[in-house]
Amino acid sequence: MSPVSIQTVGIIGTGVIGASWTALFLAKGLKVIVTDPAPGAEDRLREYLQSHCSEVPNAQVSLKDCLSNLTFVKELDALLGKVDLIQENGPERLDFKRRLFAHLDENTPEHVLIASSSSGLPSSEFVTDCKKNPARILIGHPFNPPHLVPLVEVVPHSATGSEYVDAAYEFYRGLGKEPVLVKQETPGFIANRLQAAVCAEAYSLISRGVVSAEDLDKTMTSGLGLRWALTGPIMTNTLGGGGSFTHFMDHLGPALQGWLGDMEKHKFDFSSRQVESVKDKVDDWVSHLDLKEIEANRDTFLGDLVANKQK
Amino acid sequence: MSPVSIQTVGIIGTGVIGASWTALFLAKGLKVIVTDPAPGAEDRLREYLQSHCSEVPNAQVSLKDCLSNLTFVKELDALLGKVDLIQENGPERLDFKRRLFAHLDENTPEHVLIASSSSGLPSSEFVTDCKKNPARILIGHPFNPPHLVPLVEVVPHSATGSEYVDAAYEFYRGLGKEPVLVKQETPGFIANRLQAAVCAEAYSLISRGVVSAEDLDKTMTSGLGLRWALTGPIMTNTLGGGGSFTHFMDHLGPALQGWLGDMEKHKFDFSSRQVESVKDKVDDWVSHLDLKEIEANRDTFLGDLVANKQK
């Protein structure tokens, strides 16, 4: 069965990610039915929405309308027949997800898209007990916080139907998100792998005393990151090659290989000695900072940046 | 001898980097004396400055004043006695730089700071023939284009005097740049190493067909890069650990190691087969794009972003 136009979204789990998804969906005018078994979850969610719905870049409805489009239900089963798409944000435990997805699959109409926010578990591992229509299950992995950062990694398992992949992609895109398609299930998908590559080298440089933790971060926020907010690594290479990626690779590939060789030699090994050395240096720096203020500034700036890019 | 307050800058070489440095120094109200032996260099530079001086974030003087503070001299020796700092942007050839720096050192007053924009050669290798005061020589490696991107990597050699390191650091900072101190000469310094780490994994994912070149870049420009424009990898980890880097490492370190292990298994090997595969996929994508427009948009956006961050 084909997926249908999505009017009502079901949210399972209202931790950091689930609450932020809820703010996004509401601000874009969707009806959202939410469930979370944790005590006090509804109050915490409503409080979160009060301060965050209006941060959504290019929000389409007022805060008042956001809140009136929200329904919180105590029992998961109360939402299963009423939604066109489920965005799942439960704990990252395989046994839990396997049982949950078997239940979701069995108790929702066949056409309902089911997306998991999982960052760690590939969906092939938790659809194993789904009998009805596992083809409509996939990963829609957001980048935190989803109501501000456009990226969503769409990761089908090998039996996800292409019509459901397309429907998820278009759904997210219609909300102003920037979906990317991860064509093979790969540990860490794309973003976390690129991030891990940077972190490993960052930890090595800091633990070896080549650069302070503060200056390492500044290298990113005042240089690389500014560029990468606008042109990705491949386009940056291409422009650096005078408009030709081939030219870049032919002329700068050898330098790149040289640096990578030296990085390999000094690879961060996650030994407790190296880990402690980085922790000490980072803690020394961070202890002088007002993290609440940094986080608030980041979110304001991120919202402006995204709204500006969408213009 | 101590470095003095810097009023007049000498620029050697007006390629892409030298011209952009010139625009920055002029827009910040400095006098700049420039030399470049290439035929037509002066005309090209003046044309460049006409369109780029006004892009400098928080420029302090008008385009007219910029141009009246510029002197172009045909002979290098004509500027050596008249400047407080030299920013060198010559070809990246060791024999050339060795001769040039010996000449600069011999023919400038001892207190003049001499900074090289070199991205590849460590200054320890090209100060070998400097007899007078090699302690005032260091690397001031910008990020392209220097008139827009704040990052400058300040890299002393082992005999650079700390007073000169401090003077260079303060000079760049006074212009609105964000200097970082690279405490040991390291191939690629900091930024190029972090960039190489990302590129190697990007090439691997693209060549293996896990993600398209376009979506790889989108992962950066719609997710990671947006964050990294504001908080670097270490602060991102710290905020991700609820305000504690130690918490992050203890809880997410193992996942990171798992991803890095898988990345190691699928490491891009720069074999011609893998290189051709990436080139083909990138060229397919890029051939449909208007690169001139992308570059112009990037520069406008970069200028706005930097001006906004400085506010």
Coordinates of C-alpha atoms in Angstrom, one line a residue:
Chain A
M1 CA 0.0 0.0 0.0
S2 CA 1.2 3.5 -0.8
P3 CA 1.9 6.0 2.0
V4 CA -0.6 8.8 2.2
S5 CA -0.3 12.6 2.7
I6 CA 0.8 13.2 6.2
Q7 CA -1.5 15.4 8.4
T8 CA -1.1 13.8 11.8
V9 CA 2.2 12.7 13.4
G10 CA 2.6 10.3 16.3
I11 CA 5.6 10.9 18.6
I12 CA 6.8 8.1 20.9
G13 CA 9.2 9.4 23.6
T14 CA 9.6 13.0 24.6
G15 CA 13.2 13.2 25.7
V16 CA 15.5 15.8 24.2
I17 CA 15.0 14.6 20.6
G18 CA 11.3 13.7 20.8
A19 CA 10.4 17.1 22.4
S20 CA 12.3 19.0 19.7
W21 CA 10.7 16.9 16.9
T22 CA 7.3 17.8 18.5
A23 CA 8.1 21.5 18.4
L24 CA 9.1 21.3 14.7
F25 CA 6.0 19.4 13.6
L26 CA 3.7 21.7 15.5
A27 CA 5.3 24.8 14.2
K28 CA 4.9 23.6 10.7
G29 CA 1.1 23.2 11.3
L30 CA 0.8 19.5 11.8
K31 CA -1.4 17.8 14.3
V32 CA 0.8 15.8 16.8
I33 CA -0.2 13.0 19.1
V34 CA 2.4 12.3 21.7
T35 CA 3.0 9.6 24.2
D36 CA 5.7 9.0 26.8
P37 CA 5.3 6.8 29.9
A38 CA 7.7 8.8 32.1
P39 CA 6.2 10.5 35.1
G40 CA 5.8 14.2 34.5
A41 CA 6.5 13.8 30.8
E42 CA 3.5 15.8 29.6
D43 CA 4.3 18.8 31.8
R44 CA 7.9 18.9 30.8
L45 CA 6.9 18.7 27.1
R46 CA 4.4 21.6 27.4
E47 CA 7.0 23.7 29.2
Y48 CA 9.6 22.9 26.4
L49 CA 7.1 23.8 23.7
Q50 CA 6.3 27.1 25.3
S51 CA 9.9 28.2 24.9
H52 CA 11.0 26.4 21.8
C53 CA 8.1 26.3 19.2
S54 CA 8.7 29.9 18.3
E55 CA 12.4 29.2 17.6
V56 CA 11.6 27.0 14.6
P57 CA 12.9 28.7 11.5
N58 CA 10.1 29.9 9.3
A59 CA 7.4 28.6 11.7
Q60 CA 4.0 28.6 10.0
V61 CA 1.6 28.8 13.0
S62 CA 1.4 30.7 16.2
L63 CA 2.4 29.2 19.6
K64 CA -1.3 29.1 20.5
D65 CA -2.2 27.0 17.4
C66 CA 0.8 24.8 18.1
L67 CA -0.5 24.0 21.5
S68 CA -4.0 23.4 20.4
N69 CA -2.7 20.9 17.7
L70 CA -1.1 18.9 20.5
T71 CA -2.6 15.8 22.1
F72 CA -0.8 13.9 24.8
V73 CA -2.0 10.4 25.4
K74 CA -1.1 8.2 28.3
E75 CA -1.2 4.9 26.4
L76 CA 0.7 4.2 23.2
D77 CA -2.2 2.3 21.7
A78 CA -4.4 5.4 21.9
L79 CA -2.4 7.0 19.0
L80 CA -1.8 4.0 16.8
G81 CA -5.0 4.2 14.7
K82 CA -4.9 8.0 14.3
V83 CA -1.6 8.9 12.8
D84 CA -0.1 9.0 9.3
L85 CA 3.5 8.8 10.4
I86 CA 5.2 7.8 13.6
Q87 CA 8.5 9.3 14.7
E88 CA 10.0 7.0 17.4
N89 CA 12.4 8.3 20.0
G90 CA 12.6 5.4 22.5
P91 CA 15.7 4.1 24.3
E92 CA 18.5 2.7 22.2
R93 CA 18.1 -0.9 23.3
L94 CA 17.8 -3.6 20.8
D95 CA 15.4 -5.8 22.8
F96 CA 13.2 -2.8 23.5
K97 CA 13.1 -1.6 20.0
R98 CA 12.4 -5.1 18.6
R99 CA 9.3 -5.5 20.8
L100 CA 8.2 -1.9 20.2
F101 CA 8.4 -2.1 16.4
A102 CA 6.7 -5.5 16.2
H103 CA 3.8 -3.9 18.2
L104 CA 3.7 -0.8 16.1
D105 CA 3.7 -2.8 12.9
E106 CA 1.0 -5.1 14.1
N107 CA -1.3 -2.3 15.4
T108 CA -1.1 0.4 12.8
P109 CA -2.7 0.4 9.3
E110 CA -0.3 -0.8 6.7
H111 CA 0.2 2.5 4.9
V112 CA 1.5 4.4 8.0
L113 CA 5.2 5.3 7.8
I114 CA 7.3 4.4 10.8
A115 CA 10.5 6.3 11.3
S116 CA 13.0 5.8 14.1
S117 CA 15.3 8.6 15.4
S118 CA 17.8 5.9 16.3
S119 CA 21.4 7.0 15.9
G120 CA 23.0 3.8 16.8
L121 CA 20.8 0.8 15.9
P122 CA 20.2 0.0 12.2
S123 CA 16.6 -0.7 11.5
S124 CA 17.4 -4.1 9.9
E125 CA 18.2 -5.3 13.4
F126 CA 14.9 -4.2 15.0
V127 CA 12.3 -5.0 12.3
T128 CA 13.1 -8.8 12.6
D129 CA 9.8 -9.5 14.4
C130 CA 7.6 -7.3 12.1
K131 CA 5.2 -9.4 10.1
K132 CA 2.7 -7.0 8.6
N133 CA 4.6 -4.4 6.6
P134 CA 8.2 -3.9 7.6
A135 CA 8.7 -2.2 4.2
R136 CA 7.3 1.1 5.7
I137 CA 9.9 1.2 8.5
L138 CA 13.2 3.2 8.2
I139 CA 15.5 5.4 10.2
G140 CA 14.9 9.2 10.1
H141 CA 17.9 10.3 12.2
P142 CA 17.9 14.0 13.1
F143 CA 20.7 16.1 14.2
N144 CA 20.2 17.7 17.6
P145 CA 18.2 19.8 18.1
P146 CA 15.9 18.7 15.2
H147 CA 13.7 21.8 15.5
L148 CA 16.7 24.0 14.5
V149 CA 19.2 21.8 12.5
P150 CA 17.8 20.8 9.1
L151 CA 19.8 17.6 8.6
V152 CA 17.9 14.3 8.7
E153 CA 19.6 11.1 7.7
V154 CA 17.1 8.8 6.0
V155 CA 18.3 5.2 6.3
P156 CA 16.3 2.4 4.8
H157 CA 17.0 -1.2 5.6
S158 CA 17.3 -3.6 2.7
A159 CA 13.6 -4.4 2.6
T160 CA 12.3 -0.8 3.0
G161 CA 10.1 0.0 0.0
S162 CA 11.4 2.8 -2.2
E163 CA 7.9 4.4 -2.1
Y164 CA 8.3 4.8 1.7
V165 CA 11.8 6.1 1.3
D166 CA 10.5 8.7 -1.1
A167 CA 7.6 9.5 1.1
A168 CA 9.8 10.1 4.2
Y169 CA 12.2 12.1 2.2
E170 CA 9.4 14.4 0.8
F171 CA 7.8 14.6 4.2
Y172 CA 10.9 15.9 5.9
R173 CA 11.8 18.2 2.9
G174 CA 8.3 19.7 3.0
L175 CA 9.0 20.8 6.6
G176 CA 12.1 22.7 5.6
K177 CA 14.4 19.9 6.6
E178 CA 17.4 18.7 4.5
P179 CA 17.1 15.0 4.2
V180 CA 20.1 12.9 3.0
L181 CA 19.7 9.4 1.8
V182 CA 22.1 6.8 3.3
K183 CA 22.0 4.0 0.7
Q184 CA 23.6 1.3 2.9
E185 CA 23.3 0.7 6.6
T186 CA 26.6 1.9 7.9
P187 CA 27.7 2.3 11.6
G188 CA 27.3 5.9 12.5
F189 CA 25.6 6.7 9.2
I190 CA 27.3 9.8 7.6
A191 CA 27.4 12.6 10.1
N192 CA 28.6 10.7 13.1
R193 CA 31.4 9.1 11.1
L194 CA 32.6 12.5 9.8
Q195 CA 32.3 13.8 13.3
A196 CA 34.3 10.9 14.7
A197 CA 37.0 11.5 12.2
V198 CA 37.4 15.1 13.4
C199 CA 37.2 14.2 17.0
A200 CA 39.9 11.5 16.9
E201 CA 42.4 13.9 15.3
A202 CA 41.3 16.7 17.7
Y203 CA 41.9 14.5 20.7
S204 CA 45.3 13.5 19.4
L205 CA 46.4 17.1 18.8
I206 CA 45.2 18.2 22.2
S207 CA 46.6 15.2 24.1
R208 CA 50.0 15.7 22.4
G209 CA 50.1 19.4 23.3
V210 CA 50.2 20.6 19.7
V211 CA 47.2 23.0 20.4
S212 CA 45.0 23.9 23.3
A213 CA 41.4 22.7 23.5
E214 CA 40.2 26.2 23.1
D215 CA 42.3 26.9 20.0
L216 CA 41.3 23.5 18.5
D217 CA 37.7 24.6 18.7
K218 CA 38.6 28.1 17.4
T219 CA 40.2 26.5 14.3
M220 CA 36.8 25.1 13.6
T221 CA 34.5 28.0 14.6
S222 CA 36.6 30.6 12.9
G223 CA 37.7 28.7 9.8
L224 CA 36.7 25.2 8.7
G225 CA 33.2 25.3 10.3
L226 CA 32.3 28.7 8.7
R227 CA 33.2 27.3 5.3
W228 CA 31.4 24.0 5.9
A229 CA 28.2 25.8 7.0
L230 CA 28.0 26.9 3.3
T231 CA 30.0 24.5 1.1
G232 CA 30.6 20.9 2.1
P233 CA 34.0 19.2 1.9
I234 CA 33.5 18.1 -1.7
M235 CA 32.4 21.5 -3.0
T236 CA 35.2 23.1 -0.9
N237 CA 37.7 20.8 -2.7
T238 CA 36.1 21.6 -6.0
L239 CA 36.3 25.4 -5.6
G240 CA 39.8 24.9 -4.2
G241 CA 40.7 23.2 -7.4
G242 CA 39.5 26.2 -9.4
G243 CA 36.2 24.6 -10.2
S244 CA 37.5 21.0 -10.8
F245 CA 37.6 18.3 -8.2
T246 CA 39.9 16.3 -10.5
H247 CA 42.4 19.2 -10.5
F248 CA 42.2 19.4 -6.7
M249 CA 42.8 15.7 -6.3
D250 CA 45.7 15.6 -8.8
H251 CA 47.4 18.6 -7.2
L252 CA 46.5 18.4 -3.5
G253 CA 45.9 14.7 -3.1
P254 CA 49.6 14.0 -2.4
A255 CA 49.7 16.7 0.4
L256 CA 46.5 15.2 1.9
Q257 CA 48.0 11.8 1.9
G258 CA 51.1 13.1 3.6
W259 CA 49.0 14.7 6.4
L260 CA 47.0 11.5 6.8
G261 CA 50.1 9.5 7.0
D262 CA 51.4 11.7 9.9
M263 CA 48.0 11.5 11.5
E264 CA 48.1 7.7 11.3
K265 CA 51.4 7.8 13.1
H266 CA 50.1 9.9 15.9
K267 CA 46.6 8.3 16.1
F268 CA 44.6 8.7 19.2
D269 CA 44.4 5.2 20.8
F270 CA 41.7 5.8 23.4
S271 CA 44.1 4.4 26.1
S272 CA 43.3 5.7 29.5
R273 CA 46.5 7.7 29.6
Q274 CA 45.5 9.6 26.4
V275 CA 41.9 9.9 27.4
E276 CA 42.8 11.3 30.8
S277 CA 45.2 13.8 29.1
V278 CA 42.4 15.2 26.9
K279 CA 39.9 15.2 29.7
D280 CA 42.2 17.2 31.9
K281 CA 43.0 19.8 29.3
V282 CA 39.3 20.2 28.2
D283 CA 38.1 20.4 31.8
D284 CA 40.7 23.1 32.6
W285 CA 39.3 25.2 29.8
V286 CA 35.6 24.5 30.2
S287 CA 35.6 25.1 33.9
H288 CA 36.0 28.8 33.2
L289 CA 33.0 29.1 30.9
D290 CA 29.3 29.7 31.2
L291 CA 28.0 26.7 29.3
K292 CA 24.3 27.8 29.7
E293 CA 25.1 31.0 28.0
I294 CA 27.1 29.3 25.2
E295 CA 24.2 26.9 24.6
A296 CA 21.6 29.7 24.5
N297 CA 23.8 31.8 22.1
R298 CA 24.3 28.8 19.9
D299 CA 20.6 28.1 19.6
T300 CA 19.7 31.7 18.8
F301 CA 22.5 31.9 16.3
L302 CA 21.6 28.5 14.8
G303 CA 18.0 29.6 14.3
D304 CA 19.0 32.8 12.6
L305 CA 21.6 31.0 10.4
V306 CA 19.1 28.4 9.2
A307 CA 16.3 31.0 8.6
N308 CA 18.9 33.1 6.7
K309 CA 20.0 30.1 4.6
Q310 CA 16.4 29.1 3.7
K311 CA 15.8 32.6 2.4
Chain B
M1 CA 64.8 43.7 20.0
S2 CA 61.1 44.0 20.7
P3 CA 58.6 44.2 17.9
V4 CA 57.0 47.7 17.4
S5 CA 53.4 48.8 16.8
I6 CA 52.5 47.9 13.3
Q7 CA 51.4 50.7 11.0
T8 CA 52.7 49.7 7.6
V9 CA 52.6 46.2 6.2
G10 CA 54.7 44.8 3.4
I11 CA 53.0 42.2 1.1
I12 CA 55.2 39.9 -1.0
G13 CA 53.2 38.1 -3.7
T14 CA 49.7 39.0 -4.8
G15 CA 48.2 35.7 -5.9
V16 CA 44.8 34.7 -4.4
I17 CA 46.1 34.8 -0.8
G18 CA 48.3 37.9 -1.0
A19 CA 45.6 40.0 -2.7
S20 CA 43.1 39.0 -0.1
W21 CA 45.5 39.9 2.8
T22 CA 46.0 43.2 1.1
A23 CA 42.3 43.9 1.0
L24 CA 42.0 43.1 4.7
F25 CA 45.0 45.2 5.8
L26 CA 43.8 48.2 3.8
A27 CA 40.2 47.9 5.0
K28 CA 41.4 48.0 8.6
G29 CA 43.2 51.3 7.9
L30 CA 46.8 50.1 7.6
K31 CA 49.3 51.4 5.0
V32 CA 50.3 48.5 2.7
I33 CA 53.3 48.3 0.4
V34 CA 53.1 45.5 -2.1
T35 CA 55.4 43.8 -4.5
D36 CA 55.0 41.0 -7.1
P37 CA 57.2 40.4 -10.0
A38 CA 54.5 38.9 -12.3
P39 CA 53.6 40.9 -15.4
G40 CA 50.3 42.7 -14.9
A41 CA 50.2 42.0 -11.1
E42 CA 49.6 45.6 -10.1
D43 CA 46.5 46.0 -12.4
R44 CA 45.1 42.7 -11.3
L45 CA 45.5 43.6 -7.7
R46 CA 43.9 47.0 -8.1
E47 CA 40.9 45.4 -9.9
Y48 CA 40.7 42.8 -7.0
L49 CA 40.7 45.5 -4.4
Q50 CA 38.0 47.5 -6.2
S51 CA 35.5 44.6 -5.7
H52 CA 36.8 43.0 -2.4
C53 CA 37.9 45.7 0.0
S54 CA 34.3 46.6 0.8
E55 CA 33.5 42.9 1.6
V56 CA 35.8 42.9 4.7
P57 CA 33.6 42.4 7.8
N58 CA 33.6 45.6 9.9
A59 CA 35.8 47.5 7.5
Q60 CA 37.2 50.7 9.0
V61 CA 38.0 52.9 6.1
S62 CA 36.3 53.7 2.7
L63 CA 37.4 52.1 -0.5
K64 CA 38.9 55.4 -1.6
D65 CA 41.1 55.5 1.6
C66 CA 42.0 51.9 1.1
L67 CA 43.3 52.7 -2.4
S68 CA 45.2 55.8 -1.3
N69 CA 47.0 53.7 1.4
L70 CA 48.3 51.3 -1.2
T71 CA 51.7 51.5 -2.7
F72 CA 52.9 49.0 -5.4
V73 CA 56.6 48.8 -5.8
K74 CA 58.4 46.9 -8.7
E75 CA 61.4 45.9 -6.6
L76 CA 61.2 43.9 -3.4
D77 CA 64.1 45.9 -1.9
A78 CA 62.1 49.1 -2.2
L79 CA 59.8 48.1 0.6
L80 CA 62.2 46.4 3.0
G81 CA 63.2 49.5 5.0
K82 CA 59.7 50.9 5.2
V83 CA 57.5 48.2 6.8
D84 CA 56.8 47.0 10.4
L85 CA 55.6 43.6 9.3
I86 CA 56.0 41.5 6.2
Q87 CA 53.3 39.0 5.1
E88 CA 54.9 36.7 2.6
N89 CA 52.9 34.8 0.0
G90 CA 55.5 33.4 -2.4
P91 CA 55.6 30.1 -4.1
E92 CA 55.7 27.0 -1.9
R93 CA 59.2 25.9 -2.9
L94 CA 61.8 25.3 -0.3
D95 CA 64.8 26.6 -2.2
F96 CA 62.9 29.7 -3.2
K97 CA 61.7 30.4 0.4
R98 CA 65.2 29.7 1.8
R99 CA 66.8 32.3 -0.4
L100 CA 63.9 34.8 0.0
F101 CA 63.9 34.6 3.8
A102 CA 67.7 35.0 4.1
H103 CA 67.4 38.1 1.9
L104 CA 64.5 39.5 4.0
D105 CA 66.3 38.8 7.3
E106 CA 69.5 40.5 6.1
N107 CA 67.8 43.5 4.6
T108 CA 65.1 44.5 7.2
P109 CA 65.7 46.1 10.6
E110 CA 65.8 43.5 13.3
H111 CA 62.5 44.4 14.9
V112 CA 60.4 43.8 11.8
L113 CA 58.1 40.8 12.1
I114 CA 58.2 38.4 9.2
A115 CA 55.2 36.1 8.7
S116 CA 54.9 33.5 6.0
S117 CA 51.4 32.4 4.7
S118 CA 52.9 29.0 3.9
S119 CA 50.5 26.2 4.4
G120 CA 52.9 23.4 3.6
L121 CA 56.5 24.3 4.6
P122 CA 57.3 24.7 8.3
S123 CA 59.4 27.8 8.9
S124 CA 62.2 25.9 10.6
E125 CA 63.1 24.5 7.1
F126 CA 63.4 27.9 5.4
V127 CA 65.0 30.0 8.1
T128 CA 68.2 27.9 7.9
D129 CA 70.2 30.7 6.1
C130 CA 68.9 33.6 8.2
K131 CA 71.8 35.0 10.2
K132 CA 70.5 38.3 11.7
N133 CA 67.3 37.6 13.6
P134 CA 65.4 34.4 12.7
A135 CA 63.6 34.8 16.0
R136 CA 61.2 37.3 14.4
I137 CA 60.2 34.8 11.7
L138 CA 57.1 32.6 12.0
I139 CA 54.1 31.3 10.0
G140 CA 50.8 33.2 9.9
H141 CA 48.8 30.8 7.8
P142 CA 45.4 32.2 6.8
F143 CA 42.3 30.4 5.7
N144 CA 41.2 31.3 2.2
P145 CA 40.0 34.0 1.6
P146 CA 41.8 35.8 4.5
H147 CA 39.8 39.0 4.1
L148 CA 36.6 37.0 5.0
V149 CA 37.6 34.0 7.2
P150 CA 39.0 35.0 10.6
L151 CA 41.2 32.0 11.3
V152 CA 45.0 32.5 11.2
E153 CA 47.3 29.7 12.4
V154 CA 50.3 31.2 14.1
V155 CA 53.1 28.7 14.0
P156 CA 56.5 29.5 15.5
H157 CA 59.6 27.5 14.8
S158 CA 61.6 26.3 17.8
A159 CA 63.8 29.5 17.8
T160 CA 61.0 32.0 17.2
G161 CA 61.0 34.5 20.2
S162 CA 57.9 34.4 22.3
E163 CA 57.7 38.3 22.1
Y164 CA 57.3 37.9 18.3
V165 CA 54.7 35.2 18.7
D166 CA 52.8 37.5 21.0
A167 CA 53.2 40.4 18.7
A168 CA 51.9 38.5 15.7
Y169 CA 49.0 37.1 17.7
E170 CA 48.0 40.5 18.9
F171 CA 48.4 42.1 15.5
Y172 CA 46.1 39.6 13.8
R173 CA 43.6 39.8 16.7
G174 CA 43.5 43.6 16.5
L175 CA 42.4 43.2 12.9
G176 CA 39.4 41.1 13.9
K177 CA 41.1 37.8 13.0
E178 CA 41.0 34.8 15.2
P179 CA 44.6 33.6 15.7
V180 CA 45.3 30.1 17.0
L181 CA 48.7 29.1 18.3
V182 CA 50.1 25.9 16.9
K183 CA 52.7 25.0 19.6
Q184 CA 54.6 22.4 17.6
E185 CA 55.4 22.4 13.9
T186 CA 53.0 19.7 12.6
P187 CA 52.4 18.7 9.0
G188 CA 49.2 20.5 7.9
F189 CA 49.0 22.4 11.1
I190 CA 45.5 22.1 12.6
A191 CA 42.9 23.0 10.1
N192 CA 44.3 21.0 7.2
R193 CA 44.6 17.9 9.4
L194 CA 41.0 18.2 10.5
Q195 CA 40.0 18.8 6.9
A196 CA 42.0 15.8 5.7
A197 CA 40.3 13.6 8.3
V198 CA 36.9 14.6 7.0
C199 CA 37.9 14.3 3.3
A200 CA 39.3 10.8 3.7
E201 CA 36.1 9.5 5.2
A202 CA 34.0 11.5 2.7
Y203 CA 35.9 9.9 -0.2
S204 CA 35.5 6.5 1.2
L205 CA 31.7 6.8 1.7
I206 CA 31.2 8.3 -1.8
S207 CA 33.5 5.7 -3.6
R208 CA 31.7 2.9 -1.8
G209 CA 28.3 4.2 -2.8
V210 CA 27.0 4.7 0.7
V211 CA 26.0 8.3 -0.1
S212 CA 26.1 10.6 -3.1
A213 CA 28.6 13.4 -3.3
E214 CA 25.7 15.9 -3.1
D215 CA 24.2 14.3 0.0
L216 CA 27.7 14.0 1.6
D217 CA 28.1 17.8 1.3
K218 CA 24.5 18.3 2.5
T219 CA 25.3 16.3 5.7
M220 CA 27.9 19.0 6.4
T221 CA 26.1 22.2 5.3
S222 CA 22.8 21.3 6.9
G223 CA 24.1 19.6 10.0
L224 CA 27.7 19.3 11.2
G225 CA 29.0 22.5 9.6
L226 CA 26.2 24.6 11.1
R227 CA 27.0 23.5 14.5
W228 CA 30.7 23.8 14.0
A229 CA 30.3 27.4 12.8
L230 CA 29.3 28.1 16.4
T231 CA 30.7 25.5 18.7
G232 CA 33.9 23.5 17.8
P233 CA 34.1 19.7 18.2
I234 CA 35.3 19.8 21.8
M235 CA 32.5 22.2 23.0
T236 CA 30.0 20.2 20.9
N237 CA 31.1 17.1 22.8
T238 CA 30.9 18.9 26.1
L239 CA 27.4 20.2 25.5
G240 CA 26.4 16.7 24.2
G241 CA 27.7 15.4 27.6
G242 CA 25.3 17.6 29.4
G243 CA 28.1 20.1 30.2
S244 CA 30.8 17.6 30.9
F245 CA 33.4 16.4 28.4
T246 CA 34.2 13.5 30.8
H247 CA 30.6 12.4 30.8
F248 CA 30.6 12.5 27.0
M249 CA 33.8 10.5 26.7
D250 CA 32.7 7.9 29.3
H251 CA 29.3 7.4 27.6
L252 CA 29.9 8.0 23.9
G253 CA 33.6 7.2 23.6
P254 CA 32.9 3.5 23.0
A255 CA 30.4 4.3 20.2
L256 CA 33.0 6.7 18.7
Q257 CA 35.6 3.9 18.8
G258 CA 33.2 1.5 17.1
W259 CA 32.6 3.9 14.2
L260 CA 36.4 4.6 13.9
G261 CA 37.0 0.9 13.8
D262 CA 34.6 0.5 10.9
M263 CA 36.1 3.5 9.2
E264 CA 39.5 2.0 9.5
K265 CA 38.3 -1.2 7.8
H266 CA 36.9 0.8 4.9
K267 CA 39.7 3.4 4.7
F268 CA 40.1 5.3 1.5
D269 CA 43.5 4.1 0.1
F270 CA 44.0 6.7 -2.7
S271 CA 44.5 3.9 -5.2
S272 CA 43.7 5.0 -8.7
R273 CA 40.6 2.8 -8.7
Q274 CA 39.2 4.5 -5.6
V275 CA 40.3 8.0 -6.7
E276 CA 38.7 7.6 -10.2
S277 CA 35.5 6.4 -8.6
V278 CA 35.2 9.5 -6.4
K279 CA 36.2 11.8 -9.3
D280 CA 33.5 10.3 -11.5
K281 CA 30.8 10.7 -8.9
V282 CA 31.8 14.2 -8.0
D283 CA 32.1 15.3 -11.6
D284 CA 28.7 13.9 -12.4
W285 CA 27.2 16.1 -9.7
V286 CA 29.3 19.3 -10.2
S287 CA 28.8 19.4 -14.0
H288 CA 25.2 20.4 -13.4
L289 CA 26.0 23.3 -11.1
D290 CA 26.9 27.0 -11.6
L291 CA 30.1 27.2 -9.6
K292 CA 30.6 30.9 -10.1
E293 CA 27.2 31.5 -8.5
I294 CA 28.0 29.1 -5.6
E295 CA 31.3 30.9 -5.0
A296 CA 29.7 34.3 -5.0
N297 CA 26.9 33.2 -2.7
R298 CA 29.4 31.7 -0.4
D299 CA 31.5 34.8 -0.1
T300 CA 28.4 37.1 0.5
F301 CA 27.1 34.7 3.1
L302 CA 30.6 34.3 4.7
G303 CA 31.0 38.0 5.1
D304 CA 27.5 38.3 6.7
L305 CA 28.2 35.4 9.0
V306 CA 31.5 36.7 10.2
A307 CA 30.2 40.3 10.7
N308 CA 27.2 38.8 12.6
K309 CA 29.5 36.7 14.8
Q310 CA 31.7 39.7 15.6
K311 CA 28.7 41.6 16.8

